[in-house]
PDB file of C-alpha atoms in Angstrom:
ATOM      1  CA  MET U   1     112.489-102.452 -11.452  1.00  0.00           C
ATOM      2  CA  PRO U   2     114.637-102.875  -8.325  1.00  0.00           C
ATOM      3  CA  SER U   3     114.448-100.805  -5.177  1.00  0.00           C
ATOM      4  CA  ILE U   4     117.099 -98.171  -4.539  1.00  0.00           C
ATOM      5  CA  ILE U   5     118.423 -97.305  -1.059  1.00  0.00           C
ATOM      6  CA  ARG U   6     120.482 -94.131  -0.701  1.00  0.00           C
ATOM      7  CA  GLN U   7     121.719 -91.710   1.944  1.00  0.00           C
ATOM      8  CA  ILE U   8     121.674 -87.954   1.338  1.00  0.00           C
ATOM      9  CA  PRO U   9     121.331 -84.671   3.242  1.00  0.00           C
ATOM     10  CA  LEU U  10     118.362 -82.411   2.494  1.00  0.00           C
ATOM     11  CA  ALA U  11     118.942 -78.756   1.652  1.00  0.00           C
ATOM     12  CA  SER U  12     117.468 -76.123   3.946  1.00  0.00           C
ATOM     13  CA  ALA U  13     115.437 -74.614   1.092  1.00  0.00           C
ATOM     14  CA  THR U  14     111.952 -76.108   0.743  1.00  0.00           C
ATOM     15  CA  HIS U  15     111.346 -78.170  -2.382  1.00  0.00           C
ATOM     16  CA  HIS U  16     108.327 -80.120  -3.574  1.00  0.00           C
ATOM     17  CA  HIS U  17     107.544 -82.781  -6.154  1.00  0.00           C
ATOM     18  CA  SER U  18     105.772 -86.085  -6.689  1.00  0.00           C
ATOM     19  CA  HIS U  19     106.969 -89.308  -8.351  1.00  0.00           C
ATOM     20  CA  ASP U  20     105.495 -92.544  -9.670  1.00  0.00           C
ATOM     21  CA  PHE U  21     107.234 -94.764  -7.087  1.00  0.00           C
ATOM     22  CA  HIS U  22     106.666 -95.204  -3.351  1.00  0.00           C
ATOM     23  CA  GLN U  23     109.184 -93.858  -0.897  1.00  0.00           C
ATOM     24  CA  ILE U  24     110.290 -94.313   2.719  1.00  0.00           C
ATOM     25  CA  VAL U  25     112.337 -91.482   4.241  1.00  0.00           C
ATOM     26  CA  ILE U  26     114.089 -91.979   7.596  1.00  0.00           C
ATOM     27  CA  THR U  27     116.062 -89.224   9.312  1.00  0.00           C
ATOM     28  CA  LEU U  28     119.377 -90.659  10.511  1.00  0.00           C
ATOM     29  CA  CYS U  29     120.723 -87.497  12.144  1.00  0.00           C
ATOM     30  CA  GLY U  30     119.541 -83.926  12.516  1.00  0.00           C
ATOM     31  CA  SER U  31     115.952 -83.283  11.531  1.00  0.00           C
ATOM     32  CA  SER U  32     113.817 -82.520   8.483  1.00  0.00           C
ATOM     33  CA  GLU U  33     110.417 -81.103   7.607  1.00  0.00           C
ATOM     34  CA  PHE U  34     107.924 -83.071   5.506  1.00  0.00           C
ATOM     35  CA  GLU U  35     104.404 -82.274   4.368  1.00  0.00           C
ATOM     36  CA  ILE U  36     102.582 -84.928   2.327  1.00  0.00           C
ATOM     37  CA  GLU U  37      99.197 -83.893   0.896  1.00  0.00           C
ATOM     38  CA  GLY U  38      98.629 -81.544   3.848  1.00  0.00           C
ATOM     39  CA  LEU U  39      99.886 -83.982   6.507  1.00  0.00           C
ATOM     40  CA  GLY U  40     103.258 -83.231   8.026  1.00  0.00           C
ATOM     41  CA  GLY U  41     105.638 -81.729  10.504  1.00  0.00           C
ATOM     42  CA  ARG U  42     109.153 -82.122  11.851  1.00  0.00           C
ATOM     43  CA  VAL U  43     110.850 -85.509  11.443  1.00  0.00           C
ATOM     44  CA  ASN U  44     113.557 -86.015  14.066  1.00  0.00           C
ATOM     45  CA  ALA U  45     116.361 -88.567  14.125  1.00  0.00           C
ATOM     46  CA  PHE U  46     115.192 -92.205  13.981  1.00  0.00           C
ATOM     47  CA  SER U  47     111.770 -91.120  12.751  1.00  0.00           C
ATOM     48  CA  GLY U  48     110.455 -91.227   9.223  1.00  0.00           C
ATOM     49  CA  CYS U  49     107.560 -90.939   6.835  1.00  0.00           C
ATOM     50  CA  ILE U  50     105.806 -92.985   4.176  1.00  0.00           C
ATOM     51  CA  VAL U  51     105.337 -91.190   0.852  1.00  0.00           C
ATOM     52  CA  PRO U  52     102.924 -93.069  -1.458  1.00  0.00           C
ATOM     53  CA  ALA U  53     103.456 -92.782  -5.203  1.00  0.00           C
ATOM     54  CA  ASN U  54     102.068 -89.669  -6.894  1.00  0.00           C
ATOM     55  CA  HIS U  55     101.552 -87.799  -3.618  1.00  0.00           C
ATOM     56  CA  GLU U  56     102.791 -84.208  -3.759  1.00  0.00           C
ATOM     57  CA  HIS U  57     105.171 -83.584  -0.868  1.00  0.00           C
ATOM     58  CA  TYR U  58     107.181 -80.644   0.441  1.00  0.00           C
ATOM     59  CA  TYR U  59     110.481 -81.246   2.239  1.00  0.00           C
ATOM     60  CA  SER U  60     113.539 -79.508   3.645  1.00  0.00           C
ATOM     61  CA  GLY U  61     116.439 -80.274   5.982  1.00  0.00           C
ATOM     62  CA  ASN U  62     117.317 -78.508   9.216  1.00  0.00           C
ATOM     63  CA  GLY U  63     121.025 -77.781   9.623  1.00  0.00           C
ATOM     64  CA  HIS U  64     123.347 -80.789   9.420  1.00  0.00           C
ATOM     65  CA  ASN U  65     121.165 -83.772   8.548  1.00  0.00           C
ATOM     66  CA  ARG U  66     121.295 -87.142   6.842  1.00  0.00           C
ATOM     67  CA  GLN U  67     118.397 -89.100   5.417  1.00  0.00           C
ATOM     68  CA  LEU U  68     118.011 -92.768   4.447  1.00  0.00           C
ATOM     69  CA  ILE U  69     115.722 -92.917   1.431  1.00  0.00           C
ATOM     70  CA  LEU U  70     114.137 -96.029  -0.079  1.00  0.00           C
ATOM     71  CA  ASP U  71     112.768 -95.605  -3.606  1.00  0.00           C
ATOM     72  CA  LEU U  72     110.286 -98.424  -4.240  1.00  0.00           C
ATOM     73  CA  PRO U  73     108.688 -98.896  -7.690  1.00  0.00           C
ATOM     74  CA  GLU U  74     105.385-100.796  -7.655  1.00  0.00           C
ATOM     75  CA  ASP U  75     106.988-103.704  -9.505  1.00  0.00           C
ATOM     76  CA  ALA U  76     110.051-103.915  -7.249  1.00  0.00           C
ATOM     77  CA  PRO U  77     110.736-107.380  -5.750  1.00  0.00           C
ATOM     78  CA  ALA U  78     110.273-105.829  -2.287  1.00  0.00           C
ATOM     79  CA  LEU U  79     106.599-105.169  -3.165  1.00  0.00           C
ATOM     80  CA  THR U  80     105.721-108.106  -5.425  1.00  0.00           C
ATOM     81  CA  GLY U  81     105.604-111.896  -5.278  1.00  0.00           C
ATOM     82  CA  GLU U  82     105.762-113.152  -1.707  1.00  0.00           C
ATOM     83  CA  ASN U  83     106.085-109.521  -0.561  1.00  0.00           C
ATOM     84  CA  ARG U  84     102.987-108.240  -2.390  1.00  0.00           C
ATOM     85  CA  GLU U  85     101.038-107.633   0.830  1.00  0.00           C
ATOM     86  CA  LEU U  86     103.607-104.993   1.839  1.00  0.00           C
ATOM     87  CA  VAL U  87     102.269-102.549  -0.765  1.00  0.00           C
ATOM     88  CA  ALA U  88      99.344-101.915   1.616  1.00  0.00           C
ATOM     89  CA  LEU U  89     101.806 -99.899   3.681  1.00  0.00           C
ATOM     90  CA  PHE U  90     101.570 -97.178   1.014  1.00  0.00           C
ATOM     91  CA  ASP U  91      97.800 -96.790   0.965  1.00  0.00           C
ATOM     92  CA  ALA U  92      98.137 -93.450   2.776  1.00  0.00           C
ATOM     93  CA  PRO U  93     100.896 -91.124   4.020  1.00  0.00           C
ATOM     94  CA  ARG U  94     102.074 -91.867   7.552  1.00  0.00           C
ATOM     95  CA  PHE U  95     104.740 -90.793  10.008  1.00  0.00           C
ATOM     96  CA  PHE U  96     106.464 -93.196  12.370  1.00  0.00           C
ATOM     97  CA  ALA U  97     109.256 -93.530  14.937  1.00  0.00           C
ATOM     98  CA  LEU U  98     111.706 -96.428  15.054  1.00  0.00           C
ATOM     99  CA  ASP U  99     111.792 -98.559  18.206  1.00  0.00           C
ATOM    100  CA  ASN U 100     115.047-100.055  19.522  1.00  0.00           C
ATOM    101  CA  ALA U 101     114.780-103.203  17.409  1.00  0.00           C
ATOM    102  CA  LEU U 102     114.324-101.194  14.202  1.00  0.00           C
ATOM    103  CA  ARG U 103     117.190 -98.890  15.161  1.00  0.00           C
ATOM    104  CA  HIS U 104     119.436-101.946  15.396  1.00  0.00           C
ATOM    105  CA  TYR U 105     118.174-103.151  12.018  1.00  0.00           C
ATOM    106  CA  LEU U 106     118.843 -99.699  10.561  1.00  0.00           C
ATOM    107  CA  ALA U 107     122.462 -99.945  11.760  1.00  0.00           C
ATOM    108  CA  PHE U 108     122.668-103.382  10.119  1.00  0.00           C
ATOM    109  CA  MET U 109     121.313-101.943   6.857  1.00  0.00           C
ATOM    110  CA  GLU U 110     123.917 -99.176   6.880  1.00  0.00           C
ATOM    111  CA  SER U 111     126.666-101.718   7.529  1.00  0.00           C
ATOM    112  CA  GLU U 112     125.472-103.938   4.682  1.00  0.00           C
ATOM    113  CA  LEU U 113     125.201-101.035   2.259  1.00  0.00           C
ATOM    114  CA  ALA U 114     128.715 -99.907   3.182  1.00  0.00           C
ATOM    115  CA  GLN U 115     130.135-103.349   2.343  1.00  0.00           C
ATOM    116  CA  GLY U 116     129.507-103.006  -1.361  1.00  0.00           C
ATOM    117  CA  PHE U 117     128.468-105.889  -3.602  1.00  0.00           C
ATOM    118  CA  ASP U 118     129.085-107.074  -7.116  1.00  0.00           C
ATOM    119  CA  THR U 119     127.046-105.012  -9.558  1.00  0.00           C
ATOM    120  CA  SER U 120     124.753-107.946 -10.357  1.00  0.00           C
ATOM    121  CA  ASP U 121     123.970-108.473  -6.658  1.00  0.00           C
ATOM    122  CA  VAL U 122     123.413-104.896  -5.488  1.00  0.00           C
ATOM    123  CA  SER U 123     119.774-104.569  -6.551  1.00  0.00           C
ATOM    124  CA  PHE U 124     118.812-107.966  -5.077  1.00  0.00           C
ATOM    125  CA  GLN U 125     120.462-107.192  -1.741  1.00  0.00           C
ATOM    126  CA  GLN U 126     118.781-103.776  -1.543  1.00  0.00           C
ATOM    127  CA  ASP U 127     115.373-105.331  -2.183  1.00  0.00           C
ATOM    128  CA  ARG U 128     116.011-107.953   0.511  1.00  0.00           C
ATOM    129  CA  LEU U 129     116.959-105.243   2.998  1.00  0.00           C
ATOM    130  CA  ALA U 130     113.971-103.111   1.974  1.00  0.00           C
ATOM    131  CA  ALA U 131     111.477-105.988   2.266  1.00  0.00           C
ATOM    132  CA  THR U 132     112.568-106.774   5.835  1.00  0.00           C
ATOM    133  CA  LEU U 133     112.232-103.134   6.870  1.00  0.00           C
ATOM    134  CA  LEU U 134     108.817-102.801   5.196  1.00  0.00           C
ATOM    135  CA  GLY U 135     107.546-105.986   6.814  1.00  0.00           C
ATOM    136  CA  SER U 136     108.661-104.781  10.239  1.00  0.00           C
ATOM    137  CA  LEU U 137     107.026-101.386   9.727  1.00  0.00           C
ATOM    138  CA  LYS U 138     103.785-102.968   8.538  1.00  0.00           C
ATOM    139  CA  ALA U 139     103.652-105.221  11.601  1.00  0.00           C
ATOM    140  CA  ARG U 140     104.099-102.217  13.884  1.00  0.00           C
ATOM    141  CA  LEU U 141     101.807 -99.741  12.143  1.00  0.00           C
ATOM    142  CA  GLY U 142      99.016-102.235  11.518  1.00  0.00           C
ATOM    143  CA  THR U 143      95.777-101.341   9.750  1.00  0.00           C
ATOM    144  CA  THR U 144      92.521 -99.725  10.746  1.00  0.00           C
ATOM    145  CA  GLN U 145      90.270-102.118  12.626  1.00  0.00           C
ATOM    146  CA  GLY U 146      86.913-102.969  11.072  1.00  0.00           C
ATOM    147  CA  ALA U 147      87.866-101.712   7.622  1.00  0.00           C
ATOM    148  CA  ALA U 148      86.610-104.842   5.899  1.00  0.00           C
ATOM    149  CA  GLN U 149      83.120-104.456   7.393  1.00  0.00           C
ATOM    150  CA  GLN U 150      82.389-101.088   5.763  1.00  0.00           C
ATOM    151  CA  ARG U 151      81.199-101.181   2.142  1.00  0.00           C
ATOM    152  CA  LEU U 152      82.029 -98.291  -0.163  1.00  0.00           C
ATOM    153  CA  ASP U 153      79.777 -96.976  -2.914  1.00  0.00           C
ATOM    154  CA  LEU U 154      82.059 -97.847  -5.833  1.00  0.00           C
ATOM    155  CA  SER U 155      79.617 -96.593  -8.468  1.00  0.00           C
ATOM    156  CA  ARG U 156      79.743 -93.127  -6.918  1.00  0.00           C
ATOM    157  CA  ILE U 157      83.526 -93.291  -6.724  1.00  0.00           C
ATOM    158  CA  ASP U 158      83.705 -94.396 -10.377  1.00  0.00           C
ATOM    159  CA  ARG U 159      81.550 -91.439 -11.471  1.00  0.00           C
ATOM    160  CA  PHE U 160      83.762 -89.027  -9.551  1.00  0.00           C
ATOM    161  CA  ILE U 161      86.918 -90.490 -11.106  1.00  0.00           C
ATOM    162  CA  ARG U 162      85.463 -90.248 -14.640  1.00  0.00           C
ATOM    163  CA  GLN U 163      84.393 -86.642 -14.054  1.00  0.00           C
ATOM    164  CA  HIS U 164      87.844 -85.661 -12.773  1.00  0.00           C
ATOM    165  CA  LEU U 165      90.045 -87.913 -14.879  1.00  0.00           C
ATOM    166  CA  ALA U 166      92.096 -84.992 -16.215  1.00  0.00           C
ATOM    167  CA  ASP U 167      92.494 -83.439 -12.757  1.00  0.00           C
ATOM    168  CA  GLU U 168      95.067 -84.121 -10.069  1.00  0.00           C
ATOM    169  CA  LEU U 169      93.145 -86.761  -8.126  1.00  0.00           C
ATOM    170  CA  ARG U 170      94.251 -87.542  -4.577  1.00  0.00           C
ATOM    171  CA  VAL U 171      93.233 -90.321  -2.219  1.00  0.00           C
ATOM    172  CA  ALA U 172      91.976 -87.595   0.122  1.00  0.00           C
ATOM    173  CA  ASP U 173      89.493 -86.473  -2.574  1.00  0.00           C
ATOM    174  CA  LEU U 174      88.008 -89.969  -2.776  1.00  0.00           C
ATOM    175  CA  ALA U 175      88.029 -90.392   1.007  1.00  0.00           C
ATOM    176  CA  ARG U 176      85.896 -87.259   1.392  1.00  0.00           C
ATOM    177  CA  LEU U 177      83.200 -88.866  -0.771  1.00  0.00           C
ATOM    178  CA  ALA U 178      82.909 -91.645   1.799  1.00  0.00           C
ATOM    179  CA  CYS U 179      83.280 -89.273   4.790  1.00  0.00           C
ATOM    180  CA  LEU U 180      86.293 -91.277   5.991  1.00  0.00           C
ATOM    181  CA  SER U 181      89.869 -90.491   6.899  1.00  0.00           C
ATOM    182  CA  GLU U 182      92.365 -91.203   4.158  1.00  0.00           C
ATOM    183  CA  ALA U 183      93.919 -94.165   5.994  1.00  0.00           C
ATOM    184  CA  HIS U 184      90.528 -95.713   6.881  1.00  0.00           C
ATOM    185  CA  PHE U 185      89.230 -95.204   3.332  1.00  0.00           C
ATOM    186  CA  SER U 186      92.351 -96.835   1.876  1.00  0.00           C
ATOM    187  CA  ASP U 187      91.943 -99.876   4.136  1.00  0.00           C
ATOM    188  CA  CYS U 188      88.256-100.208   3.200  1.00  0.00           C
ATOM    189  CA  PHE U 189      89.040 -99.767  -0.477  1.00  0.00           C
ATOM    190  CA  ARG U 190      91.731-102.434  -0.542  1.00  0.00           C
ATOM    191  CA  ALA U 191      89.543-104.857   1.411  1.00  0.00           C
ATOM    192  CA  GLN U 192      86.707-104.364  -1.108  1.00  0.00           C
ATOM    193  CA  THR U 193      88.618-104.190  -4.415  1.00  0.00           C
ATOM    194  CA  GLY U 194      91.987-105.816  -3.767  1.00  0.00           C
ATOM    195  CA  LEU U 195      93.671-102.630  -5.036  1.00  0.00           C
ATOM    196  CA  SER U 196      94.931 -99.461  -3.435  1.00  0.00           C
ATOM    197  CA  PRO U 197      92.950 -96.326  -4.424  1.00  0.00           C
ATOM    198  CA  TRP U 198      95.872 -95.090  -6.498  1.00  0.00           C
ATOM    199  CA  GLN U 199      96.200 -98.406  -8.370  1.00  0.00           C
ATOM    200  CA  TYR U 200      92.465 -98.249  -9.081  1.00  0.00           C
ATOM    201  CA  VAL U 201      92.617 -94.671 -10.383  1.00  0.00           C
ATOM    202  CA  LYS U 202      95.624 -95.496 -12.546  1.00  0.00           C
ATOM    203  CA  ARG U 203      93.775 -98.472 -14.028  1.00  0.00           C
ATOM    204  CA  GLN U 204      90.815 -96.193 -14.843  1.00  0.00           C
ATOM    205  CA  ARG U 205      93.127 -93.655 -16.473  1.00  0.00           C
ATOM    206  CA  LEU U 206      94.808 -96.334 -18.585  1.00  0.00           C
ATOM    207  CA  HIS U 207      91.474 -97.815 -19.646  1.00  0.00           C
ATOM    208  CA  ALA U 208      90.198 -94.396 -20.723  1.00  0.00           C
ATOM    209  CA  ALA U 209      93.452 -93.703 -22.575  1.00  0.00           C
ATOM    210  CA  ARG U 210      93.231 -97.048 -24.376  1.00  0.00           C
ATOM    211  CA  GLN U 211      89.691 -96.299 -25.518  1.00  0.00           C
ATOM    212  CA  LEU U 212      90.749 -92.907 -26.873  1.00  0.00           C
ATOM    213  CA  ILE U 213      93.754 -94.421 -28.654  1.00  0.00           C
ATOM    214  CA  LEU U 214      91.561 -97.027 -30.367  1.00  0.00           C
ATOM    215  CA  GLN U 215      88.486 -94.902 -31.050  1.00  0.00           C
ATOM    216  CA  SER U 216      89.965 -91.522 -31.977  1.00  0.00           C
ATOM    217  CA  ARG U 217      92.873 -90.006 -33.848  1.00  0.00           C
ATOM    218  CA  LEU U 218      93.670 -87.520 -31.123  1.00  0.00           C
ATOM    219  CA  PRO U 219      97.386 -86.861 -30.672  1.00  0.00           C
ATOM    220  CA  LEU U 220      98.875 -88.916 -27.853  1.00  0.00           C
ATOM    221  CA  THR U 221      99.860 -85.723 -26.034  1.00  0.00           C
ATOM    222  CA  ASP U 222      96.187 -84.670 -25.897  1.00  0.00           C
ATOM    223  CA  ILE U 223      95.123 -88.142 -24.748  1.00  0.00           C
ATOM    224  CA  ALA U 224      97.700 -88.027 -21.946  1.00  0.00           C
ATOM    225  CA  ILE U 225      96.397 -84.673 -20.714  1.00  0.00           C
ATOM    226  CA  GLN U 226      92.737 -85.729 -20.950  1.00  0.00           C
ATOM    227  CA  THR U 227      93.353 -88.873 -18.893  1.00  0.00           C
ATOM    228  CA  GLY U 228      95.429 -87.282 -16.134  1.00  0.00           C
ATOM    229  CA  PHE U 229      98.997 -88.133 -17.165  1.00  0.00           C
ATOM    230  CA  ALA U 230     101.642 -85.426 -16.873  1.00  0.00           C
ATOM    231  CA  ASN U 231     102.761 -85.839 -20.485  1.00  0.00           C
ATOM    232  CA  GLN U 232     102.973 -88.309 -23.357  1.00  0.00           C
ATOM    233  CA  SER U 233     106.117 -89.902 -21.908  1.00  0.00           C
ATOM    234  CA  ALA U 234     104.362 -90.650 -18.589  1.00  0.00           C
ATOM    235  CA  LEU U 235     101.416 -92.184 -20.463  1.00  0.00           C
ATOM    236  CA  SER U 236     103.681 -94.328 -22.652  1.00  0.00           C
ATOM    237  CA  HIS U 237     105.668 -95.580 -19.665  1.00  0.00           C
ATOM    238  CA  ALA U 238     102.552 -96.585 -17.699  1.00  0.00           C
ATOM    239  CA  PHE U 239     100.911 -98.043 -20.827  1.00  0.00           C
ATOM    240  CA  ARG U 240     103.847-100.295 -21.665  1.00  0.00           C
ATOM    241  CA  ARG U 241     104.035-101.586 -18.092  1.00  0.00           C
ATOM    242  CA  SER U 242     100.319-102.465 -18.069  1.00  0.00           C
ATOM    243  CA  TYR U 243      99.645-103.591 -21.648  1.00  0.00           C
ATOM    244  CA  GLY U 244     103.065-104.691 -22.871  1.00  0.00           C
ATOM    245  CA  LEU U 245     103.204-102.271 -25.811  1.00  0.00           C
ATOM    246  CA  SER U 246     103.326 -98.535 -26.368  1.00  0.00           C
ATOM    247  CA  PRO U 247     100.241 -96.411 -27.219  1.00  0.00           C
ATOM    248  CA  ARG U 248     101.728 -95.707 -30.655  1.00  0.00           C
ATOM    249  CA  LYS U 249     102.222 -99.415 -31.326  1.00  0.00           C
ATOM    250  CA  LEU U 250      98.643-100.189 -30.259  1.00  0.00           C
ATOM    251  CA  ARG U 251      97.307 -97.555 -32.625  1.00  0.00           C
ATOM    252  CA  GLN U 252      99.441 -98.907 -35.478  1.00  0.00           C
ATOM    253  CA  CYS U 253      98.283-102.470 -34.844  1.00  0.00           C
ATOM    254  CA  ASP U 254      94.646-101.350 -34.839  1.00  0.00           C
ATOM    255  CA  ALA U 255      94.928 -99.260 -38.019  1.00  0.00           C
ATOM    256  CA  PRO U 256      93.144-100.770 -41.083  1.00  0.00           C
ATOM    257  CA  PRO U 257      95.492-102.215 -43.731  1.00  0.00           C
ATOM    258  CA  VAL U 258      96.302 -99.996 -46.733  1.00  0.00           C
ATOM    259  CA  ALA U 259      95.075-101.413 -50.058  1.00  0.00           C
ATOM    260  CA  ALA U 260      97.792-102.501 -52.460  1.00  0.00           C
ATOM    261  CA  ASN U 261      96.536-100.134 -55.207  1.00  0.00           C
ATOM    262  CA  ALA U 262      95.916 -97.213 -52.873  1.00  0.00           C
ATOM    263  CA  SER U 263      98.680 -95.191 -54.524  1.00  0.00           C
ATOM    264  CA  LYS U 264      96.753 -95.278 -57.843  1.00  0.00           C
ATOM    265  CA  ARG U 265      93.665 -93.620 -56.365  1.00  0.00           C
ATOM    266  CA  PRO U 266      93.214 -89.861 -56.710  1.00  0.00           C
ATOM    267  CA  LEU U 267      94.113 -87.892 -53.610  1.00  0.00           C
ATOM    268  CA  GLY U 268      91.229 -86.343 -51.683  1.00  0.00           C
ATOM    269  CA  PRO U 269      89.037 -86.805 -48.631  1.00  0.00           C
ATOM    270  CA  LEU U 270      87.926 -90.364 -47.980  1.00  0.00           C
ATOM    271  CA  ALA U 271      84.292 -91.217 -47.504  1.00  0.00           C
ATOM    272  CA  GLY U 272      83.267 -90.810 -43.895  1.00  0.00           C
ATOM    273  CA  GLN U 273      86.655 -89.356 -42.951  1.00  0.00           C
ATOM    274  CA  GLN U 274      86.582 -87.287 -39.755  1.00  0.00           C
ATOM    275  CA  LYS U 275      88.388 -83.985 -39.511  1.00  0.00           C
ATOM    276  CA  PHE U 276      90.040 -82.967 -36.260  1.00  0.00           C
ATOM    277  CA  HIS U 277      90.979 -79.361 -35.612  1.00  0.00           C
TER     278      HIS U 277
END
C-alpha cells in the first residue's frame, strides 16, 4: 500500500486512537499536544513526533494550527525494498525538531504536493517524498549506541508474549522485562532478531491464530480475540498480508473431503466428533 501525505488542522478537543500503520506528524503552524504510550507534551511549529503502528496516542490542537501527517503502512515503498532500513525509525515513539535544512525540505514537499500529479503518479511521488524525509530524520536521530552488544533473553520474552497474547501488548511492557528504556530495548531487539518488537509480536499472534484455525473449530471471531486482534476483520486483513489467503480459506483448504455417498448416511454425531459450546 502507498504512503499518504495530508495536511489538516487538529480540533481542540482531545481524541485518542491507534492504527495499524506508522505515522509522522509535523506541526506546520500553531501547536498541538501529543501523548504516545505515556510519552508526550506540546509540539510547536516545525517540530513533530513519530507514532509507531498500534501505539495508542492522545492528541489535540491548540487554536489555529496545521499539521503535516504521513501515514506509512509497513508495506509502503517508503519502508520496503531499498528503503527497508527506514522502518527502524518506528521502533519507539520519539519527538523531534526540524533543523533549517529539513525546514527547507518541508517547504519543497508542500510545493510538490500543491502541484498535483496524474492519479497514477500521486502515490509514487508521495512515497518518494516520504522516503527522503524519513532518511533525513533517521540520520539525525540516530540509534542507541552499544545496542548490538546487549543480548536479550528471548525465551523469557516469548513466554511473556504467549501469556499475554490476548492482551494489549506494548513495546514498553517488553522493555520492562529487560530493564531497558523502550528505545534502547527496540534497538537491541532489532539487532538480535532483525525485526522490530511489534513485528515480532504480530508474527507470534499470527502463528497462534493459524494454529487455532487449523487445530480447532473455534469461530474466527473468538480466535481473533484470543490472539490479540481487535476483531475478525483485523485478523483477516493481517492474515492475508502474511499468508496470502484468508483464515476462512485456510480452514476450508484444510477441511477433510466429504465422501461422495455422505448424503446416504443417517444423520447423527460422527465418531470422535468434538462438541463446542
